[in-house]
Structure formats: structure tokens, C-alpha cells
XYZ file of C-alpha atoms in Angstrom:
248
model
C 18.095 25.144 32.623
C 18.720 21.688 34.032
C 19.801 19.333 31.457
C 19.902 15.595 32.272
C 23.187 13.844 31.507
C 23.330 11.214 29.005
C 22.809 8.247 29.296
C 19.543 9.224 30.804
C 19.050 7.900 34.137
C 15.883 9.824 35.240
C 13.547 6.837 34.182
C 10.603 6.606 31.901
C 7.394 6.979 34.272
C 4.961 7.226 31.442
C 6.178 3.945 29.756
C 4.492 0.524 30.253
C 7.492 -1.770 30.189
C 5.058 -4.836 29.925
C 3.927 -3.651 26.523
C 7.421 -2.454 25.120
C 9.077 -4.720 22.654
C 12.817 -3.933 21.942
C 13.553 -4.617 18.331
C 16.639 -6.910 18.012
C 18.378 -8.602 15.148
C 16.856 -11.930 16.212
C 13.340 -10.543 16.364
C 13.371 -9.548 12.798
C 14.765 -12.895 11.462
C 12.606 -15.678 10.337
C 13.565 -19.221 10.290
C 11.003 -20.407 7.791
C 10.963 -18.440 4.756
C 7.932 -18.277 2.485
C 7.957 -20.477 -0.522
C 5.049 -19.194 -2.567
C 5.640 -16.692 -5.295
C 5.458 -12.855 -4.201
C 1.810 -11.696 -4.526
C 1.095 -8.324 -6.140
C -2.238 -6.455 -6.496
C -2.352 -3.700 -9.111
C -4.932 -0.869 -9.084
C -5.254 1.716 -11.856
C -7.338 4.816 -12.012
C -9.320 5.178 -15.211
C -12.203 3.533 -16.789
C -11.752 4.938 -20.315
C -11.871 2.424 -23.229
C -8.175 3.095 -24.046
C -6.820 3.820 -20.483
C -3.150 4.706 -20.299
C -3.089 3.944 -16.592
C -4.453 0.486 -17.424
C -1.866 -0.121 -20.189
C 0.944 1.076 -17.722
C -0.636 -1.359 -15.238
C -0.363 -4.091 -17.829
C 3.376 -3.367 -18.230
C 3.967 -3.432 -14.638
C 2.121 -6.840 -14.392
C 4.222 -8.378 -17.106
C 7.389 -7.222 -15.566
C 6.427 -8.515 -12.071
C 5.399 -11.854 -13.516
C 8.696 -12.207 -15.539
C 10.452 -11.705 -12.010
C 8.564 -14.564 -10.558
C 5.562 -12.742 -8.870
C 2.025 -13.808 -9.095
C -0.205 -10.911 -10.048
C -3.823 -9.863 -9.893
C -5.236 -6.634 -11.444
C -8.357 -5.186 -9.963
C -10.846 -3.570 -12.472
C -12.974 -0.820 -10.958
C -15.849 -1.109 -13.349
C -19.148 -1.132 -11.177
C -17.255 -0.198 -8.114
C -19.751 1.999 -6.058
C -18.734 5.496 -4.464
C -17.490 5.092 -0.894
C -20.366 5.233 1.594
C -22.861 4.839 -1.346
C -23.612 1.285 -0.429
C -22.398 -1.179 2.354
C -19.071 -3.022 2.414
C -20.773 -6.345 1.461
C -21.117 -5.115 -2.218
C -19.424 -7.721 -4.508
C -17.063 -5.240 -5.961
C -15.923 -4.108 -2.638
C -15.370 -7.541 -1.189
C -13.434 -8.531 -4.432
C -11.125 -5.632 -3.768
C -10.648 -6.214 -0.135
C -10.122 -9.888 -0.640
C -7.520 -9.219 -3.221
C -5.759 -6.706 -0.920
C -5.690 -9.213 1.870
C -4.329 -11.811 -0.602
C -1.513 -9.552 -1.568
C 1.942 -8.956 -0.194
C 2.630 -5.763 -2.455
C 0.561 -3.273 -4.396
C 1.118 -1.062 -7.445
C -0.989 1.992 -7.815
C -1.279 3.704 -11.203
C -3.309 6.806 -11.683
C -3.685 9.321 -14.356
C -3.332 12.982 -13.309
C -6.586 14.866 -13.579
C -7.038 18.408 -12.445
C -3.536 18.325 -11.017
C -4.019 15.268 -8.784
C -5.107 11.710 -8.841
C -8.564 10.603 -10.132
C -11.685 9.898 -8.334
C -11.617 6.253 -9.618
C -8.313 5.764 -7.925
C -9.263 7.432 -4.713
C -12.435 5.451 -4.522
C -10.593 2.216 -4.770
C -8.217 3.223 -1.818
C -11.000 4.527 0.360
C -12.869 1.385 0.156
C -9.764 -0.409 1.792
C -9.933 -0.015 5.539
C -6.883 0.079 7.824
C -8.360 -2.729 9.608
C -11.327 -5.031 9.696
C -11.421 -6.879 12.895
C -7.964 -8.449 13.100
C -7.386 -8.321 9.607
C -5.284 -5.594 7.872
C -5.885 -5.298 4.250
C -3.016 -2.942 3.491
C -0.667 -2.642 6.524
C 2.721 -3.962 6.118
C 2.552 -4.489 2.429
C 4.857 -2.826 0.050
C 3.639 -0.195 -2.490
C 4.967 1.159 -5.721
C 3.320 4.292 -7.184
C 3.104 5.409 -10.884
C 1.293 7.998 -12.899
C 0.418 8.999 -16.382
C -0.018 12.582 -17.725
C -1.599 13.842 -20.848
C 0.880 16.837 -20.850
C 4.375 17.589 -19.475
C 5.821 15.555 -16.771
C 4.297 16.083 -13.224
C 4.579 14.349 -10.124
C 1.307 15.489 -8.415
C -0.447 12.186 -8.622
C 2.409 10.092 -7.327
C 3.067 12.544 -4.567
C -0.482 12.174 -3.335
C -0.413 8.271 -3.738
C 2.636 8.272 -1.532
C 0.820 10.296 1.184
C -2.082 7.833 0.994
C 0.221 4.881 1.047
C 2.058 5.991 4.203
C -1.639 6.761 5.709
C -2.537 3.207 4.897
C 0.756 2.139 6.717
C 2.282 0.533 3.708
C 5.983 0.368 2.848
C 6.117 2.803 0.122
C 9.317 2.098 -2.008
C 11.614 5.198 -2.928
C 11.438 4.768 -6.619
C 8.453 5.956 -8.773
C 7.431 6.500 -12.419
C 5.765 9.407 -14.017
C 4.960 9.084 -17.840
C 4.332 12.376 -19.511
C 2.352 12.601 -22.680
C 1.397 8.984 -22.238
C -0.298 8.886 -25.568
C 3.228 9.125 -27.222
C 4.563 6.320 -25.082
C 2.415 3.321 -26.257
C 2.161 1.783 -29.630
C -0.728 0.710 -31.765
C -0.519 -2.804 -29.943
C -0.900 -1.045 -26.693
C 2.535 -1.846 -25.525
C 5.004 0.765 -24.090
C 7.705 1.929 -26.304
C 11.364 1.169 -25.465
C 13.239 4.168 -23.903
C 14.187 5.945 -20.728
C 10.505 6.155 -19.432
C 9.989 2.345 -19.915
C 13.352 1.672 -18.251
C 12.103 3.673 -15.125
C 9.083 1.339 -14.994
C 11.527 -1.689 -14.893
C 13.446 0.012 -12.107
C 10.205 0.591 -10.051
C 9.121 -3.203 -10.570
C 12.611 -4.396 -9.720
C 12.742 -2.368 -6.630
C 9.272 -3.373 -5.523
C 10.205 -7.124 -5.878
C 13.295 -6.580 -3.775
C 11.345 -4.758 -0.898
C 8.659 -7.265 -1.041
C 11.128 -10.152 -0.677
C 12.856 -8.344 2.248
C 9.721 -7.496 4.125
C 6.675 -9.959 3.361
C 7.736 -12.491 5.951
C 8.131 -9.673 8.549
C 5.029 -7.737 7.736
C 3.058 -8.778 11.060
C 6.137 -7.763 13.203
C 6.709 -4.564 11.303
C 3.182 -3.234 11.942
C 2.878 -4.471 15.520
C 2.869 -1.452 17.679
C 3.275 -0.341 21.358
C 0.138 1.722 21.520
C -2.052 -1.082 19.962
C -0.610 -3.621 22.308
C -1.727 -1.414 25.150
C -5.158 -0.872 23.696
C -5.836 -4.754 23.332
C -5.628 -5.201 26.977
C -9.098 -6.305 28.370
C -8.892 -3.497 31.000
C -8.235 -0.939 28.280
C -11.007 -2.297 26.177
C -13.441 -2.177 28.996
C -12.608 1.365 29.833
C -13.027 2.460 26.229
C -16.494 0.726 26.122
C -17.678 2.514 29.097
C -16.485 5.838 27.825
C -18.387 5.374 24.681
C -21.509 4.180 26.434
C -21.502 0.421 25.678
C -20.612 -0.750 29.165
C -20.930 0.229 32.672
C -17.848 1.093 34.746
């Protein structure tokens, strides 16, 4: 077998050099930092009257606000099922507008039948990867948490991580899973002190750090070689012809 010697000198005939952007230290630096508070959107996955995922979402909101963040919590009451109506539904528009406003997300889901709930998934499914030139989730940071009625599990947070990556979000390494959640909140609906609460603090602290590091660079981080090629007028014209919207 012929093995090329390194460094490779046999060229890259399939590469469009005009669309290649070589990342450098200068390209990831920003001379004008943002001055507004970091913006966070929190989604939770239950509509129950006493929802432990909502209570955990409130704890995360308090922590992020204490760290200097601006927080919005989306309440999914009245949100239709995906594809059951059009995207101009007021609850859908509210969700998408909040996501566009945000720079980071927190997703908190109960575990039901070994996975995240339909309420949680519906919210995520209503968020498109892109809407014209607007990207409601891409480049934003994400922290994932779950509550369980029984022993500790990580099924829901693992699924949320998968969804976060699919939505092209920067999903932080840390996470929180609260087992037997009914024991972890007091009569005032506040989370009790202890190791599980401390882990929630860890997650919020890490989310704030990652958001401060990346929010000014989000557009650059999600700028892709393949998409730069696809935006070329000739490429767009060829795609339109292939699907029958234009003549070659």
C-alpha cells in the first residue's frame, strides 16, 4: 500500500479554497465585548400544578439572576403539538422570539417512561434550526437538568444532550439529575440545601462561564464551510433547478 508522506503534499482537489476559512487566534477574538447582561431562556417539561421540573427551573433562574444574568422562563401552557397548527400561532412565536433573544438555554425535564416528556420535546420541536437567516438555537449555550420520581437516572439528560447537539448548541459538560424530587423541595417550593442543590449551583455557574466565553463569538462558531458553499448564487440556482423551481 502506498502511504503518502507527512506533511501531505498531494493536494486537496475536492476542496474549494475560496470558501475555506482557516481559524486563527485573531479570528476568534472580538474587540468590542457585549455590555448587556447574559440572556438565558429556561424551558421545563411538565404542566402539573406542582411541577418539580418547574420548581427546579425557578431555582436555576434565581441562581443565574444572582450571577448577573437576565432570565426568561417559557410556560408551555397552550402550546399546540408540533405540526398541529402553523408556526404563526402566538405560543409558537413567543417561544421562537425568546430563543432568538437568548444567548443560553436551560432545559429541565421530568423523566417519564424512561425518557423526557412530550411537553419538553414539543417545545424543542417547535424551534427550527434556521428561519431564513435567523438561527433560534445555533451557537447558544445549553445546560440540561432532570427530575425523577424514583431513583437517580440520566435518561432524560442524555436525550436532552443529543437534542442540544442536533440543534447545534454548545452543551456544557456539567448536568443535574434530581432523584425522588418530591423529597428535595420544601413546603415553600424551594429546593432544600444539600449535594443535589450544590450540583445545580455548579451547573448554573458553568453555564454562565461558557456563555460569557462564547456569546460574542456565536456567529463565527456556527459559520460552516459547507453552508458558505451553499450560499453561492450558482449553487442556489442549481438546487432550485434540481427541485423544479427554476430552469437550468
